[in-house]
XYZ file of C-alpha atoms in Angstrom:
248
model
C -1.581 -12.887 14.686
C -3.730 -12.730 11.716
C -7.660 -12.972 12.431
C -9.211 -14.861 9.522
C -12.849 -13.597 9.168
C -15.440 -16.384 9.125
C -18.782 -15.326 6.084
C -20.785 -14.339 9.213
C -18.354 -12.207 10.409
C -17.554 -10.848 7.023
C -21.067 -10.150 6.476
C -21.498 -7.895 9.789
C -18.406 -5.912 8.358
C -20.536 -5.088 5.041
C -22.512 -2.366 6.935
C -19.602 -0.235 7.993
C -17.795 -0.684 5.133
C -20.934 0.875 2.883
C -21.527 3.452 5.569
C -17.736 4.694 4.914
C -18.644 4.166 0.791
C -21.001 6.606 1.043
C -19.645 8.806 3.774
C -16.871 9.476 1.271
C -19.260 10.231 -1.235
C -21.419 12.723 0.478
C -18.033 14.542 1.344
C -16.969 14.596 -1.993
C -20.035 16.029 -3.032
C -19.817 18.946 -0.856
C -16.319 19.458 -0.549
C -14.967 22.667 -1.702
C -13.280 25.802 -1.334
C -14.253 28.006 1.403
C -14.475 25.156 3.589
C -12.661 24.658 6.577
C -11.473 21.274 7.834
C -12.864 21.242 10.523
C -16.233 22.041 8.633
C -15.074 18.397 6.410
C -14.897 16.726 9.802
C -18.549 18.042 10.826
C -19.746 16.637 7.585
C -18.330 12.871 8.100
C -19.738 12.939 12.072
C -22.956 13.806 10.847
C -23.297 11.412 8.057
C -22.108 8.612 9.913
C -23.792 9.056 13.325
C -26.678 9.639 10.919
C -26.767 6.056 9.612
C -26.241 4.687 12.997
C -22.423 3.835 13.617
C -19.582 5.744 15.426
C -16.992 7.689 13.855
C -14.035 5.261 15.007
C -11.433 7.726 14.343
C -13.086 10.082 17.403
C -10.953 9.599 20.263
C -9.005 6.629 18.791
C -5.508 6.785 20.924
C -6.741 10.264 21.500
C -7.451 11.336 18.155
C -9.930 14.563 18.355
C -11.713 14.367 15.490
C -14.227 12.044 13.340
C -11.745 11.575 10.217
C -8.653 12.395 9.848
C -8.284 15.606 6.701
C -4.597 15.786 5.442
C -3.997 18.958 2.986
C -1.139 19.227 0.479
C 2.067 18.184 1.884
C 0.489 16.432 4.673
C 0.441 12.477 4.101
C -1.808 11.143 6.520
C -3.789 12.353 10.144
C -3.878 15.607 9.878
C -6.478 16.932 12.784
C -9.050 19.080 11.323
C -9.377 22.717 12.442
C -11.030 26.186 11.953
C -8.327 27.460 10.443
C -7.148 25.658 7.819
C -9.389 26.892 4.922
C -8.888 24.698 1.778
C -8.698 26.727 -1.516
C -8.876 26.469 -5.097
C -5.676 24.090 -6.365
C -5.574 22.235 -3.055
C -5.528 18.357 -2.779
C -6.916 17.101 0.976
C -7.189 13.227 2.155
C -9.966 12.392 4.130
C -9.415 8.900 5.947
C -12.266 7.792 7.807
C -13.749 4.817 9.622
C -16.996 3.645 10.743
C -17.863 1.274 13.679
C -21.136 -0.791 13.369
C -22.275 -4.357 14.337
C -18.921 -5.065 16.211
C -16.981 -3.767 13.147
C -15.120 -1.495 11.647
C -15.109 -0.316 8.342
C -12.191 2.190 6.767
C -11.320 3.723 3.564
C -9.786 7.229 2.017
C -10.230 9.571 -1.033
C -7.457 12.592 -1.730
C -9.829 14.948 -3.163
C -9.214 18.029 -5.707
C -10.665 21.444 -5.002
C -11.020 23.184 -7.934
C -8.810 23.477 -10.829
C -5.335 21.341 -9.410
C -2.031 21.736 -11.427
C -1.404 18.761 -14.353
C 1.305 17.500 -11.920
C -0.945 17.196 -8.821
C -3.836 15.882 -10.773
C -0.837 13.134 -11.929
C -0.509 12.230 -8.310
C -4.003 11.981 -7.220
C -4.597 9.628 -10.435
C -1.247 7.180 -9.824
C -2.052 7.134 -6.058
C -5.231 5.256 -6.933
C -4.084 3.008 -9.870
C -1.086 1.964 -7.069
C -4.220 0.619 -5.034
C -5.324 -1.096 -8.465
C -1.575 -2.510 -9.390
C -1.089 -3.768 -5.996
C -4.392 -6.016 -5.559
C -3.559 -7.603 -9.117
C -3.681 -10.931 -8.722
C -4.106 -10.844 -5.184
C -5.798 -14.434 -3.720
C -5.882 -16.920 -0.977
C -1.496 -17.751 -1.288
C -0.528 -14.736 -2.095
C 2.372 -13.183 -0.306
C 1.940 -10.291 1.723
C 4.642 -8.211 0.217
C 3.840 -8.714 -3.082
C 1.036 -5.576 -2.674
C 3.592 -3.007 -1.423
C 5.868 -4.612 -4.597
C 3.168 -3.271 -7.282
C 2.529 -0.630 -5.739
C 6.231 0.305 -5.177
C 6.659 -0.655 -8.853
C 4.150 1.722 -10.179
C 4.678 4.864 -8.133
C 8.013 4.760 -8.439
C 7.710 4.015 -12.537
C 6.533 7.651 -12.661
C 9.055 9.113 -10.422
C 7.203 9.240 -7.204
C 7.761 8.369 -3.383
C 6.500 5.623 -1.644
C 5.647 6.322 1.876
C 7.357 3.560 4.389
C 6.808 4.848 7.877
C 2.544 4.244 7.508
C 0.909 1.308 5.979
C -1.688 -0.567 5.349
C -3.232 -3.472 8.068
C -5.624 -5.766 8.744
C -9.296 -4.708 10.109
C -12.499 -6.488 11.994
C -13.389 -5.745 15.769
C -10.176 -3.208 15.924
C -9.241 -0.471 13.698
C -5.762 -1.697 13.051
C -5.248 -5.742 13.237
C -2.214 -8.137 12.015
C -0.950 -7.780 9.095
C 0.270 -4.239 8.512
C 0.806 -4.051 4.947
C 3.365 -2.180 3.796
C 3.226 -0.275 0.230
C 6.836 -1.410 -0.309
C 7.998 -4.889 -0.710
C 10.063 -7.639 -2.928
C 7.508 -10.178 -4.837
C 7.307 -13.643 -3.397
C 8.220 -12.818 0.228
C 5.416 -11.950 3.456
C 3.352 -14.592 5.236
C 1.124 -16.180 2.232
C -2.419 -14.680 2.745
C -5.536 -16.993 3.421
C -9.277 -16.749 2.322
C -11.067 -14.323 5.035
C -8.313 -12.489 5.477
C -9.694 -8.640 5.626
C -7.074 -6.103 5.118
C -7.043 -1.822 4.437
C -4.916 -1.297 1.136
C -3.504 2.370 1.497
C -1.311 3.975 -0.793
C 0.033 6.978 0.210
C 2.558 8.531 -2.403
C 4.401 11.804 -2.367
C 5.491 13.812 -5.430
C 9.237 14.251 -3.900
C 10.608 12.326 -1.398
C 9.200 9.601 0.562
C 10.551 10.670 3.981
C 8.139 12.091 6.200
C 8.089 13.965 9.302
C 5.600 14.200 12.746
C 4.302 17.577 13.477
C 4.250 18.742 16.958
C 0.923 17.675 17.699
C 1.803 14.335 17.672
C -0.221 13.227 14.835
C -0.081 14.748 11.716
C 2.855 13.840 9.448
C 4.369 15.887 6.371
C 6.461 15.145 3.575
C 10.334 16.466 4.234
C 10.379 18.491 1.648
C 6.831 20.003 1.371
C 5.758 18.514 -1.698
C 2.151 17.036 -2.214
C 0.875 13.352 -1.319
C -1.948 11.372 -2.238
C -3.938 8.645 -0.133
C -6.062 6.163 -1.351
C -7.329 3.094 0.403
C -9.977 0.699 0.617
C -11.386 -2.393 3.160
C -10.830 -5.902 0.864
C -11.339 -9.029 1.956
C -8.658 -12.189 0.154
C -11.122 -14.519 -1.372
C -9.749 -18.048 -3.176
C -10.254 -16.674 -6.850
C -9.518 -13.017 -5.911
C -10.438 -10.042 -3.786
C -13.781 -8.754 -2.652
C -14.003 -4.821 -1.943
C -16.111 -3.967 0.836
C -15.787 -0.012 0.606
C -16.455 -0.071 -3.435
């Protein structure tokens, strides 16, 4: 069942949602080679915690970590560690959430360490324009699946895969609420959105196929094939005339 967010509730979601904003932007200010993930993960606990919310992701179903930090070939919760030291030409995904006033707020950057090849630069850049294409248009009436449509259309335009076994979903006093949203679809079909609705818009496209695969640690999940994926999402809420970004 879909929670439709009343302006009060809305408004107590603005806090988290800014404190993952600029989360993400303190990591991507300091993010480099050298690093370790689980060095990444250090910097998103202490940011957050340091503006007065709880890393959400931190013991979420078990989840170890503050954020989840996805390198290369791996599409989405990868669990940060000592060991893996991101270098020069590396893509890596942090996804993160923060829990404030009852709420939580979510939102991820793929991020480029040094010099990336054309290709993988390609990705990272159509990963985020899918999030762009599939809001287009996007009001109180519009169809659920017409997101994952765009976004299908565009990815796939340039030869990419769409990831189908994660999505997108709705968001408020849980992580993950009603609707998922899928970033595959046909136009005109899905339950027909209403004002208040707030919903996490996630494209997550590989460079190969879009067939993934769960890594023994019961979280982290790799393309198939071992080529690179990109992740980009943001917190939105559906307004009458169009769509309000909360994480932006």
């Amino acid at each position: 069942m879909i929670h439709v967010k009343s302006e009060k509730e809305i408004d107590l979601m603005r806090e988290p949602c800014k404190i993952v904003k600029e989360t993400l932007e303190f990591v991507g200010s300091r993010i480099q080679a050298g690093m370790s993930t689980k060095e990444v993960d250090e910097l998103v606990e202490r940011y957050i915690r340091s503006a007065g919310a709880y890393p959400s992701c931190l013991g979420y179903g078990g989840f170890p970590a503050s954020a989840c930090v996805s390198v290369n070939d791996m599409v989405v919760h990868g669990i940060p560690d000592s060991q893996t030291i991101l270098k020069d030409g590396d893509i890596v995904s942090v996804d993160l959430c923060a829990y404030k006033n009852g709420y939580h707020g979510d939102a991820c950057r793929t991020f480029k360490i040094g010099k990336v090849a054309p290709e993988i630069e390609q990705l990272v850049k159509v990963t985020e324009e899918c999030f762009f294409k599939g809001i287009e248009g996007l009001r109180a009436g519009t169809p659920l699946f017409d997101i994952g449509a765009k976004v299908q259309k565009h990815a796939e335009a340039h030869g990419y895969g769409v990831i189908r076994s994660y999505t997108g979903h709705g968001i408020g006093k849980e992580m993950h609420e009603d609707p998922s949203v899928p970033n595959y679809g046909k136009l005109g079909t899905g339950v027909r959105l209403k004002a208040g609705t707030v919903i996490c818009v996630e494209p997550m496209i590989a460079l190969g196929s879009w067939r993934v695969k769960l890594l023994d640690d019961g979280w982290g999940a790799v393309t198939v094939d071992g080529k690179y994926a990109a992740h980009y999402e943001n917190t939105l809420v559906v307004r009458e005339d169009g769509v309000e970004i909360l994480t932006l």
